[in-house]
Short mmCIF file of C-alpha atoms in Angstrom, two decimals:
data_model
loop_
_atom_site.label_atom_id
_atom_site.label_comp_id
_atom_site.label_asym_id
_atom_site.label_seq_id
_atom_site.Cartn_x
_atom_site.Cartn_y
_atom_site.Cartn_z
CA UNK U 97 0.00 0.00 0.00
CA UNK U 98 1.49 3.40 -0.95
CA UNK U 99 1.87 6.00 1.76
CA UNK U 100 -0.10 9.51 0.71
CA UNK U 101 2.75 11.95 0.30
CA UNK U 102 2.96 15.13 2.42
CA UNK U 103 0.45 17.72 2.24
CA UNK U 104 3.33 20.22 0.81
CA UNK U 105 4.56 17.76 -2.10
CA UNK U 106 4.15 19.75 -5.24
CA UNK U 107 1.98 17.64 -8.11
CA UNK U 108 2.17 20.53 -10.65
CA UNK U 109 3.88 19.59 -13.78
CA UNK U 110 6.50 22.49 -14.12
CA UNK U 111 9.68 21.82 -11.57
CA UNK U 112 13.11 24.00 -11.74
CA UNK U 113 15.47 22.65 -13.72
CA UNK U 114 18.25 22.32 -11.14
CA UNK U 115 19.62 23.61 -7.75
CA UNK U 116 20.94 26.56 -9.62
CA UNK U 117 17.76 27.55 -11.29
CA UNK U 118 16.09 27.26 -7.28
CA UNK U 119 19.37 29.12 -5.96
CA UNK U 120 18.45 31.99 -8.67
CA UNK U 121 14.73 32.20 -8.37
CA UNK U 122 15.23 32.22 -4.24
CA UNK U 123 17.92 35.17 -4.74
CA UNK U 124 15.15 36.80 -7.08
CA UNK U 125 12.73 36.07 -3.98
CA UNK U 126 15.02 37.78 -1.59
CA UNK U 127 15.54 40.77 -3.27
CA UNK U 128 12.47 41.38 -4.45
CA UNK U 129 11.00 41.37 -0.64
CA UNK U 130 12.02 44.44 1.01
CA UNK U 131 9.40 43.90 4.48
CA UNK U 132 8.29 40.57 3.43
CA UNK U 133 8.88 38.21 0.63
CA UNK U 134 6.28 36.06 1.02
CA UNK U 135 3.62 37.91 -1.05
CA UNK U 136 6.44 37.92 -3.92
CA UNK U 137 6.87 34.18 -3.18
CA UNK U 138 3.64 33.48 -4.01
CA UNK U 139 2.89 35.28 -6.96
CA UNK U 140 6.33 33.73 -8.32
CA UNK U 141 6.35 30.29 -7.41
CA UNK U 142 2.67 29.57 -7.75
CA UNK U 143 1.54 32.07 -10.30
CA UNK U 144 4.39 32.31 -12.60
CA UNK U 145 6.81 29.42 -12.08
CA UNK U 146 3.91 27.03 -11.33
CA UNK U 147 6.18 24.89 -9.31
CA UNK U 148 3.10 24.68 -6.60
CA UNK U 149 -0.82 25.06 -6.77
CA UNK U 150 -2.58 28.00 -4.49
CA UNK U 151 -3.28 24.57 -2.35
CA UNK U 152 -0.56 23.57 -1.86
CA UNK U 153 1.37 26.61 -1.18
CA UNK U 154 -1.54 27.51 1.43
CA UNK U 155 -0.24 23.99 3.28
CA UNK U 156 3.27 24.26 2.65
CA UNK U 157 3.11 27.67 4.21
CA UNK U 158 0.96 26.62 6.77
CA UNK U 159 4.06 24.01 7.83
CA UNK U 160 6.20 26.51 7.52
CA UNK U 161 5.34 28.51 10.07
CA UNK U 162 4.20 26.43 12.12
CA UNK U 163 8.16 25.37 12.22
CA UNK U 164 11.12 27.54 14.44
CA UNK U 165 12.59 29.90 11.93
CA UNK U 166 11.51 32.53 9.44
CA UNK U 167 8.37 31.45 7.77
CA UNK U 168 9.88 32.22 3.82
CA UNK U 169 13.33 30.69 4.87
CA UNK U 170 11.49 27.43 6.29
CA UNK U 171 9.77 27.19 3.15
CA UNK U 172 12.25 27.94 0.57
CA UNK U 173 13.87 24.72 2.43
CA UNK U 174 10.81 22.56 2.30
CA UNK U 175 10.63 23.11 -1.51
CA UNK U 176 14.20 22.94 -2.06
CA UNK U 177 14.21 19.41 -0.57
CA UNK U 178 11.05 18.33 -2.43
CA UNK U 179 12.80 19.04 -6.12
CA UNK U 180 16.46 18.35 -5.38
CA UNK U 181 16.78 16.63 -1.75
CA UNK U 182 19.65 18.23 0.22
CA UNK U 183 21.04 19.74 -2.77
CA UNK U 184 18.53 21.54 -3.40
CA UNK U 185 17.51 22.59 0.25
CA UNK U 186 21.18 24.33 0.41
CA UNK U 187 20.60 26.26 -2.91
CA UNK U 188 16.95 26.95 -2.22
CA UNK U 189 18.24 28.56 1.27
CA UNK U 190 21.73 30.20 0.14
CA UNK U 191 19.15 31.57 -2.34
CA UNK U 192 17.10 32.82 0.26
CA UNK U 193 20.08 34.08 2.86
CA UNK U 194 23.50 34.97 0.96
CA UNK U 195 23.15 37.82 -1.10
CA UNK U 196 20.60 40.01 1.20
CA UNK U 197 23.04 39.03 3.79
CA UNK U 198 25.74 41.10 1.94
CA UNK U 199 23.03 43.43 1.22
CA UNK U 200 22.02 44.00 5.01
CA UNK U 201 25.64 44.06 6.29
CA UNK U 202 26.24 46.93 3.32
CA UNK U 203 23.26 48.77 4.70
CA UNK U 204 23.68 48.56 8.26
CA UNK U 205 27.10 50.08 7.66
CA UNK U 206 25.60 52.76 6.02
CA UNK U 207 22.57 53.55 7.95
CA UNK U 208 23.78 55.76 10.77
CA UNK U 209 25.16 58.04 8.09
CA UNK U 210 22.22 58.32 6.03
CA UNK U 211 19.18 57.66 8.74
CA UNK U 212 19.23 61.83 9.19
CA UNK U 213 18.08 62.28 5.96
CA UNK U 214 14.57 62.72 5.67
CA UNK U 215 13.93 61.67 2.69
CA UNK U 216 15.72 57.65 3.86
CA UNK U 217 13.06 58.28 6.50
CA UNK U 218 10.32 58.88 4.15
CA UNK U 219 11.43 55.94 1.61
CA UNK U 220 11.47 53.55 4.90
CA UNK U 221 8.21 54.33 5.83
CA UNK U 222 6.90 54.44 2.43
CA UNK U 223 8.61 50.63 2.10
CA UNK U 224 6.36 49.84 4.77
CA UNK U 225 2.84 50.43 3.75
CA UNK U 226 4.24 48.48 0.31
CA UNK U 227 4.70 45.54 2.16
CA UNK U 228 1.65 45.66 4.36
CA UNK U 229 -0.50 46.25 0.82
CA UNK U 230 1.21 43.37 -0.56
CA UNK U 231 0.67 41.28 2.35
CA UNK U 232 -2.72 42.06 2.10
CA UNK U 233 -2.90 41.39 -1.57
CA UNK U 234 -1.80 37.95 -1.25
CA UNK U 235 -3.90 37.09 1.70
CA UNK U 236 -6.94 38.04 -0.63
CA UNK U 237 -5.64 36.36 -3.77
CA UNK U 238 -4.85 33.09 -1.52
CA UNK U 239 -8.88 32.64 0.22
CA UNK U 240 -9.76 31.05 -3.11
CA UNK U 241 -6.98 28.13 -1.94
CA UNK U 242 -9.59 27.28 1.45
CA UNK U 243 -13.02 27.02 -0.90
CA UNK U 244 -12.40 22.97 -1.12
CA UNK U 245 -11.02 23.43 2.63
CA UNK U 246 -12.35 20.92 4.88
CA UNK U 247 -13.68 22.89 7.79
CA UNK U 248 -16.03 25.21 5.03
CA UNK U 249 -15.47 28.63 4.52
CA UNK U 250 -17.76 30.10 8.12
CA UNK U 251 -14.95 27.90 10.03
CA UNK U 252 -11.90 28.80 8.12
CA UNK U 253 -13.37 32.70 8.64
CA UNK U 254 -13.45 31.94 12.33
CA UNK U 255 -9.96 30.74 12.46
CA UNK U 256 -8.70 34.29 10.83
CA UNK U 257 -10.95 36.73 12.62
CA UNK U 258 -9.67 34.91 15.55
CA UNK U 259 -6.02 35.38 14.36
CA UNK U 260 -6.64 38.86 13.57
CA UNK U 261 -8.31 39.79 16.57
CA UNK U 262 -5.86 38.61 18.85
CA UNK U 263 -2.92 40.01 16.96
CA UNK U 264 -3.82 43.31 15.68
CA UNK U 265 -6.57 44.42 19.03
CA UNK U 266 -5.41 42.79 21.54
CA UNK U 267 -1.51 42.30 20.37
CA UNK U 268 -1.22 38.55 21.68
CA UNK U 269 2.71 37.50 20.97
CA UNK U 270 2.77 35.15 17.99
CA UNK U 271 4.53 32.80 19.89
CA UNK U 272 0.93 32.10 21.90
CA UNK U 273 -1.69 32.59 18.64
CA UNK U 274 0.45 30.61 16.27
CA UNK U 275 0.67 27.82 18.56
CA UNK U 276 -2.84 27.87 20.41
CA UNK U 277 -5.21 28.82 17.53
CA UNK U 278 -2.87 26.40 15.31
CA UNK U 279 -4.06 23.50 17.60
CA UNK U 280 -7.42 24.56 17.73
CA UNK U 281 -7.38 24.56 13.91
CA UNK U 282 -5.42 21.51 13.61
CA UNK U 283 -8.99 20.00 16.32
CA UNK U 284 -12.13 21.41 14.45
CA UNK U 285 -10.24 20.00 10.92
CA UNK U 286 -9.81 16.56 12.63
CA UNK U 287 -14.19 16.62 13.62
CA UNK U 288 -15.05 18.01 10.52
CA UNK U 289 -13.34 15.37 8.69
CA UNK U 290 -14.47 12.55 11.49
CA UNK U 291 -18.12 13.88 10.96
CA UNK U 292 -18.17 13.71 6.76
CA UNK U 293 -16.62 10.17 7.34
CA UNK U 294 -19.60 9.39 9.46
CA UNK U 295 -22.01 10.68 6.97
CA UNK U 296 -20.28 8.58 4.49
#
């Protein structure tokens, strides 16, 4: 009897061609995410690369931050591994870490120097509101991925008005929301599929 593959195994047809076309798309991914690079992770790996469905980056992701880590650099491993095994985990994340590394060390040493300036001030904050709006973006674009979810969409709602309200009203750590509201998901998916079996 075959064992059903993980949730985050990509059954799309198009795959990179090698570690070094992951190490380039990841480097791509990096520097294209000043304040977040998982909205330009999404559009690149599921819309244009096609290496994953909207499904199954919603559960990859969903793994991926559930793991210790940065959510992007947890997954850029997960996929890395899936294509290329530990070849391609090590380009996926040298990808994902080396050159904004040199990047971020280049900056830092110039920050104090420029950080009077108003208008490095202005293009921070300005960077910013970019990456909440495309944060936002792909959280819209990705609530088509739940419509087959098990748990409907009222339940799946739930979960993220929960998530919201905790984090942005009442500014619960992630460290306890993640966790708690991630088992509580991880408990109303397990009745709902217990109850359709029944009904089977």
């Amino acid at each position: 009897m075959n064992a059903t593959p993980p949730p985050f195994v990509a059954t799309t047809t198009r795959t990179p061609k090698s570690p070094l076309d992951l190490f380039i798309v990841f480097t791509l991914l990096a520097m294209q995410g000043f304040g977040g690079v998982l909205a330009v992770a999404q559009r690149e790996l599921v819309d244009r690369r096609r290496w994953l469905t909207r499904e199954e980056f919603v559960d990859a992701y969903s793994l991926a931050q559930l793991l210790p880590g940065p959510n992007v650099v947890n997954l850029s491993l997960m996929l890395g591994d899936r294509f290329f095994g530990w070849r391609g985990a090590m380009a996926a994340i040298g990808g994902m870490l080396l050159v904004p590394l040199v990047v971020v060390l280049v900056l830092a040493a110039s920050y104090n120097g420029l950080s009077d300036y108003p208008a490095v001030a202005g293009a921070l904050r300005g960077m910013g509101a970019v990456a909440a709006g495309l944060m936002l973006a792909m959280g819209l674009k990705m609530l088509g991925a739940l419509r087959g979810n098990v748990m409907g969409p009222f339940l799946c709602a739930l979960l993220g008005g929960a998530s919201l309200a905790l984090i942005a009203i009442l500014r619960m750590p992630l460290a306890w929301v993640v966790p708690g509201l991630g088992a509580a998901g991880w408990g109303v998916a397990r009745w709902c599929i217990f109850r359709r079996g029944r009904e089977r």
